Amino acid sequence: MKHYSLSPQLHSDSDFKLPKYSDTYIFNCMMDFQKLAEYQIKLAQMMRDHNQFQNCLILCDRAMFSMAKAMYVHRNQIIPSYIRSMTDLFPLIHTDAEPNLDMVLFIGTVHYLVSGEDEASEETMRQEEVDKLLYKTDSILESLSQRIVADPSKRYPSIYKENSFN
């Protein structure tokens, strides 16, 4: 009986390498995640204005997740095909050089409430609580953007600070 082997080309290391992207492509991907976070927080603010507080909570969670993905792209210089969860990104937010345990706890708490594993997430939120949620989320997005974008004109623009162009 003759043994056939597969071609060495099928088993080469080049098949298992990630594609190389240009610095511009990586930067654009990072900025796209940041822009997505900006859209999500603006939509969250609209949901708050229409008393859709649970949707506001969900969108704040998504905005922080999008900004954390931008951090991932910036830090690793790769474009992720899939990021499982926010907890995978916590080490990027809380580092020895930038200790932000309170930020990680806030993001984790919002994520936990959105997951619906707790009966507390079913309770009705008050507008004052949602306002604090939006403000804290906005400040976190600003802070994370400062870590990844050097040019102030390209950073996440706060929804609470007036735009100088209007």
PDB file of C-alpha atoms in Angstrom:
ATOM      1  CA  MET A   1       0.000   0.000   0.000  1.00  0.00           C
ATOM      2  CA  LYS A   2       1.437   3.330  -1.068  1.00  0.00           C
ATOM      3  CA  HIS A   3       1.448   6.233   1.413  1.00  0.00           C
ATOM      4  CA  TYR A   4       0.615   9.599   0.002  1.00  0.00           C
ATOM      5  CA  SER A   5       1.746  12.732   1.720  1.00  0.00           C
ATOM      6  CA  LEU A   6       0.246  16.132   1.377  1.00  0.00           C
ATOM      7  CA  SER A   7       2.164  18.784  -0.462  1.00  0.00           C
ATOM      8  CA  PRO A   8       4.562  20.742   1.751  1.00  0.00           C
ATOM      9  CA  GLN A   9       2.896  23.909   0.490  1.00  0.00           C
ATOM     10  CA  LEU A  10      -0.271  23.002   2.381  1.00  0.00           C
ATOM     11  CA  HIS A  11       1.608  22.864   5.652  1.00  0.00           C
ATOM     12  CA  SER A  12       3.859  25.868   5.293  1.00  0.00           C
ATOM     13  CA  ASP A  13       4.087  28.407   8.093  1.00  0.00           C
ATOM     14  CA  SER A  14       2.882  31.151   5.779  1.00  0.00           C
ATOM     15  CA  ASP A  15      -0.618  29.643   5.876  1.00  0.00           C
ATOM     16  CA  PHE A  16      -0.825  30.279   9.599  1.00  0.00           C
ATOM     17  CA  LYS A  17       0.402  33.876   9.692  1.00  0.00           C
ATOM     18  CA  LEU A  18      -1.912  36.816  10.086  1.00  0.00           C
ATOM     19  CA  PRO A  19      -2.094  39.136   7.096  1.00  0.00           C
ATOM     20  CA  LYS A  20       0.137  42.175   7.290  1.00  0.00           C
ATOM     21  CA  TYR A  21      -1.683  45.490   7.277  1.00  0.00           C
ATOM     22  CA  SER A  22      -0.213  48.886   6.696  1.00  0.00           C
ATOM     23  CA  ASP A  23       0.037  51.381   9.533  1.00  0.00           C
ATOM     24  CA  THR A  24      -2.632  53.456   7.801  1.00  0.00           C
ATOM     25  CA  TYR A  25      -5.014  50.512   7.704  1.00  0.00           C
ATOM     26  CA  ILE A  26      -4.436  49.813  11.410  1.00  0.00           C
ATOM     27  CA  PHE A  27      -4.939  53.490  12.269  1.00  0.00           C
ATOM     28  CA  ASN A  28      -8.160  53.655  10.243  1.00  0.00           C
ATOM     29  CA  CYS A  29      -9.493  50.544  11.952  1.00  0.00           C
ATOM     30  CA  MET A  30      -8.718  52.031  15.354  1.00  0.00           C
ATOM     31  CA  MET A  31     -10.408  55.291  14.383  1.00  0.00           C
ATOM     32  CA  ASP A  32     -13.443  53.378  13.073  1.00  0.00           C
ATOM     33  CA  PHE A  33     -13.876  51.701  16.464  1.00  0.00           C
ATOM     34  CA  GLN A  34     -13.548  55.099  18.141  1.00  0.00           C
ATOM     35  CA  LYS A  35     -16.111  56.620  15.747  1.00  0.00           C
ATOM     36  CA  LEU A  36     -18.462  53.720  16.487  1.00  0.00           C
ATOM     37  CA  ALA A  37     -18.141  54.477  20.209  1.00  0.00           C
ATOM     38  CA  GLU A  38     -18.968  58.112  19.450  1.00  0.00           C
ATOM     39  CA  TYR A  39     -22.099  57.129  17.513  1.00  0.00           C
ATOM     40  CA  GLN A  40     -23.177  54.721  20.234  1.00  0.00           C
ATOM     41  CA  ILE A  41     -22.875  57.315  23.017  1.00  0.00           C
ATOM     42  CA  LYS A  42     -24.778  59.883  20.956  1.00  0.00           C
ATOM     43  CA  LEU A  43     -27.511  57.324  20.371  1.00  0.00           C
ATOM     44  CA  ALA A  44     -27.483  56.525  24.094  1.00  0.00           C
ATOM     45  CA  GLN A  45     -28.032  60.206  24.793  1.00  0.00           C
ATOM     46  CA  MET A  46     -31.012  60.200  22.408  1.00  0.00           C
ATOM     47  CA  MET A  47     -32.426  57.142  24.168  1.00  0.00           C
ATOM     48  CA  ARG A  48     -32.080  58.969  27.484  1.00  0.00           C
ATOM     49  CA  ASP A  49     -33.958  61.944  26.045  1.00  0.00           C
ATOM     50  CA  HIS A  50     -36.792  59.583  25.063  1.00  0.00           C
ATOM     51  CA  ASN A  51     -36.853  57.856  28.472  1.00  0.00           C
ATOM     52  CA  GLN A  52     -35.490  54.609  26.999  1.00  0.00           C
ATOM     53  CA  PHE A  53     -33.191  54.065  29.955  1.00  0.00           C
ATOM     54  CA  GLN A  54     -32.460  50.345  29.437  1.00  0.00           C
ATOM     55  CA  ASN A  55     -31.462  51.015  25.818  1.00  0.00           C
ATOM     56  CA  CYS A  56     -29.260  53.853  27.048  1.00  0.00           C
ATOM     57  CA  LEU A  57     -27.506  51.448  29.420  1.00  0.00           C
ATOM     58  CA  ILE A  58     -26.949  48.931  26.623  1.00  0.00           C
ATOM     59  CA  LEU A  59     -25.553  51.582  24.288  1.00  0.00           C
ATOM     60  CA  CYS A  60     -23.173  52.888  26.971  1.00  0.00           C
ATOM     61  CA  ASP A  61     -21.877  49.344  27.394  1.00  0.00           C
ATOM     62  CA  ARG A  62     -21.426  48.977  23.634  1.00  0.00           C
ATOM     63  CA  ALA A  63     -19.647  52.350  23.383  1.00  0.00           C
ATOM     64  CA  MET A  64     -17.120  51.358  26.054  1.00  0.00           C
ATOM     65  CA  PHE A  65     -16.633  47.979  24.338  1.00  0.00           C
ATOM     66  CA  SER A  66     -16.002  49.717  20.999  1.00  0.00           C
ATOM     67  CA  MET A  67     -13.433  52.062  22.552  1.00  0.00           C
ATOM     68  CA  ALA A  68     -11.742  49.104  24.243  1.00  0.00           C
ATOM     69  CA  LYS A  69     -11.492  47.449  20.811  1.00  0.00           C
ATOM     70  CA  ALA A  70      -9.827  50.614  19.520  1.00  0.00           C
ATOM     71  CA  MET A  71      -7.343  50.300  22.375  1.00  0.00           C
ATOM     72  CA  TYR A  72      -6.747  46.656  21.452  1.00  0.00           C
ATOM     73  CA  VAL A  73      -5.966  47.585  17.836  1.00  0.00           C
ATOM     74  CA  HIS A  74      -3.685  50.412  18.983  1.00  0.00           C
ATOM     75  CA  ARG A  75      -1.811  48.356  21.553  1.00  0.00           C
ATOM     76  CA  ASN A  76      -1.390  45.180  19.481  1.00  0.00           C
ATOM     77  CA  GLN A  77      -1.196  46.733  15.997  1.00  0.00           C
ATOM     78  CA  ILE A  78      -3.467  44.000  14.661  1.00  0.00           C
ATOM     79  CA  ILE A  79      -7.077  43.907  13.614  1.00  0.00           C
ATOM     80  CA  PRO A  80      -8.973  41.346  15.671  1.00  0.00           C
ATOM     81  CA  SER A  81     -11.219  38.955  13.813  1.00  0.00           C
ATOM     82  CA  TYR A  82     -13.164  38.410  17.011  1.00  0.00           C
ATOM     83  CA  ILE A  83     -12.996  39.630  20.593  1.00  0.00           C
ATOM     84  CA  ARG A  84     -14.997  37.419  22.894  1.00  0.00           C
ATOM     85  CA  SER A  85     -15.892  39.738  25.707  1.00  0.00           C
ATOM     86  CA  MET A  86     -15.146  42.916  27.551  1.00  0.00           C
ATOM     87  CA  THR A  87     -13.317  40.976  30.253  1.00  0.00           C
ATOM     88  CA  ASP A  88     -10.695  40.053  27.643  1.00  0.00           C
ATOM     89  CA  LEU A  89      -9.984  43.771  27.252  1.00  0.00           C
ATOM     90  CA  PHE A  90      -9.781  44.765  30.935  1.00  0.00           C
ATOM     91  CA  PRO A  91      -5.977  44.281  31.071  1.00  0.00           C
ATOM     92  CA  LEU A  92      -5.655  47.023  28.433  1.00  0.00           C
ATOM     93  CA  ILE A  93      -7.587  49.470  30.591  1.00  0.00           C
ATOM     94  CA  HIS A  94      -5.974  48.736  33.953  1.00  0.00           C
ATOM     95  CA  THR A  95      -2.217  48.521  33.567  1.00  0.00           C
ATOM     96  CA  ASP A  96       0.712  49.116  35.883  1.00  0.00           C
ATOM     97  CA  ALA A  97       1.536  52.290  33.990  1.00  0.00           C
ATOM     98  CA  GLU A  98      -2.085  53.484  34.003  1.00  0.00           C
ATOM     99  CA  PRO A  99      -3.881  52.053  37.030  1.00  0.00           C
ATOM    100  CA  ASN A 100      -7.607  52.592  36.573  1.00  0.00           C
ATOM    101  CA  LEU A 101      -9.333  50.068  38.768  1.00  0.00           C
ATOM    102  CA  ASP A 102     -12.347  52.356  39.235  1.00  0.00           C
ATOM    103  CA  MET A 103     -12.764  52.531  35.453  1.00  0.00           C
ATOM    104  CA  VAL A 104     -12.573  48.748  35.128  1.00  0.00           C
ATOM    105  CA  LEU A 105     -15.096  48.320  37.957  1.00  0.00           C
ATOM    106  CA  PHE A 106     -17.520  50.759  36.339  1.00  0.00           C
ATOM    107  CA  ILE A 107     -17.217  49.123  32.906  1.00  0.00           C
ATOM    108  CA  GLY A 108     -17.582  45.668  34.459  1.00  0.00           C
ATOM    109  CA  THR A 109     -20.653  46.705  36.442  1.00  0.00           C
ATOM    110  CA  VAL A 110     -22.364  48.208  33.394  1.00  0.00           C
ATOM    111  CA  HIS A 111     -21.514  45.108  31.385  1.00  0.00           C
ATOM    112  CA  TYR A 112     -22.901  42.877  34.139  1.00  0.00           C
ATOM    113  CA  LEU A 113     -26.150  44.862  34.288  1.00  0.00           C
ATOM    114  CA  VAL A 114     -26.553  44.655  30.523  1.00  0.00           C
ATOM    115  CA  SER A 115     -25.980  40.902  30.549  1.00  0.00           C
ATOM    116  CA  GLY A 116     -29.261  40.514  32.426  1.00  0.00           C
ATOM    117  CA  GLU A 117     -27.930  37.961  34.879  1.00  0.00           C
ATOM    118  CA  ASP A 118     -29.211  39.990  37.804  1.00  0.00           C
ATOM    119  CA  GLU A 119     -32.741  40.952  38.733  1.00  0.00           C
ATOM    120  CA  ALA A 120     -31.460  44.465  39.463  1.00  0.00           C
ATOM    121  CA  SER A 121     -31.096  45.008  35.727  1.00  0.00           C
ATOM    122  CA  GLU A 122     -34.871  44.623  35.424  1.00  0.00           C
ATOM    123  CA  GLU A 123     -35.540  47.436  37.876  1.00  0.00           C
ATOM    124  CA  THR A 124     -36.603  50.800  36.554  1.00  0.00           C
ATOM    125  CA  MET A 125     -33.811  53.330  36.408  1.00  0.00           C
ATOM    126  CA  ARG A 126     -34.283  56.953  37.314  1.00  0.00           C
ATOM    127  CA  GLN A 127     -33.269  59.785  35.038  1.00  0.00           C
ATOM    128  CA  GLU A 128     -30.663  61.046  37.516  1.00  0.00           C
ATOM    129  CA  GLU A 129     -28.973  57.629  37.489  1.00  0.00           C
ATOM    130  CA  VAL A 130     -28.974  57.539  33.708  1.00  0.00           C
ATOM    131  CA  ASP A 131     -27.493  61.035  33.585  1.00  0.00           C
ATOM    132  CA  LYS A 132     -24.648  59.882  35.854  1.00  0.00           C
ATOM    133  CA  LEU A 133     -24.195  56.786  33.669  1.00  0.00           C
ATOM    134  CA  LEU A 134     -23.903  58.903  30.527  1.00  0.00           C
ATOM    135  CA  TYR A 135     -21.527  61.375  32.144  1.00  0.00           C
ATOM    136  CA  LYS A 136     -19.234  58.650  33.522  1.00  0.00           C
ATOM    137  CA  THR A 137     -19.279  56.730  30.229  1.00  0.00           C
ATOM    138  CA  ASP A 138     -18.440  59.902  28.326  1.00  0.00           C
ATOM    139  CA  SER A 139     -15.499  60.673  30.630  1.00  0.00           C
ATOM    140  CA  ILE A 140     -14.203  57.099  30.245  1.00  0.00           C
ATOM    141  CA  LEU A 141     -14.398  57.343  26.462  1.00  0.00           C
ATOM    142  CA  GLU A 142     -12.483  60.629  26.602  1.00  0.00           C
ATOM    143  CA  SER A 143      -9.820  59.153  28.858  1.00  0.00           C
ATOM    144  CA  LEU A 144      -9.323  56.032  26.745  1.00  0.00           C
ATOM    145  CA  SER A 145      -9.183  58.071  23.547  1.00  0.00           C
ATOM    146  CA  GLN A 146      -6.379  60.192  25.015  1.00  0.00           C
ATOM    147  CA  ARG A 147      -4.328  57.042  25.461  1.00  0.00           C
ATOM    148  CA  ILE A 148      -4.549  55.994  21.833  1.00  0.00           C
ATOM    149  CA  VAL A 149      -4.751  59.195  19.773  1.00  0.00           C
ATOM    150  CA  ALA A 150      -2.020  61.811  20.077  1.00  0.00           C
ATOM    151  CA  ASP A 151      -3.716  64.458  17.930  1.00  0.00           C
ATOM    152  CA  PRO A 152      -6.377  66.215  20.051  1.00  0.00           C
ATOM    153  CA  SER A 153      -8.469  66.987  16.953  1.00  0.00           C
ATOM    154  CA  LYS A 154      -8.855  63.251  16.240  1.00  0.00           C
ATOM    155  CA  ARG A 155      -9.790  62.197  19.763  1.00  0.00           C
ATOM    156  CA  TYR A 156     -13.240  61.267  20.949  1.00  0.00           C
ATOM    157  CA  PRO A 157     -15.278  64.480  21.349  1.00  0.00           C
ATOM    158  CA  SER A 158     -17.199  64.644  24.609  1.00  0.00           C
ATOM    159  CA  ILE A 159     -20.973  64.919  24.301  1.00  0.00           C
ATOM    160  CA  TYR A 160     -20.901  67.327  27.250  1.00  0.00           C
ATOM    161  CA  LYS A 161     -18.402  69.849  25.945  1.00  0.00           C
ATOM    162  CA  GLU A 162     -19.499  72.379  23.388  1.00  0.00           C
ATOM    163  CA  ASN A 163     -18.130  71.947  19.926  1.00  0.00           C
ATOM    164  CA  SER A 164     -16.001  74.957  19.073  1.00  0.00           C
ATOM    165  CA  PHE A 165     -17.148  74.807  15.439  1.00  0.00           C
ATOM    166  CA  ASN A 166     -20.857  75.426  16.216  1.00  0.00           C
TER     167      ASN A 166
END
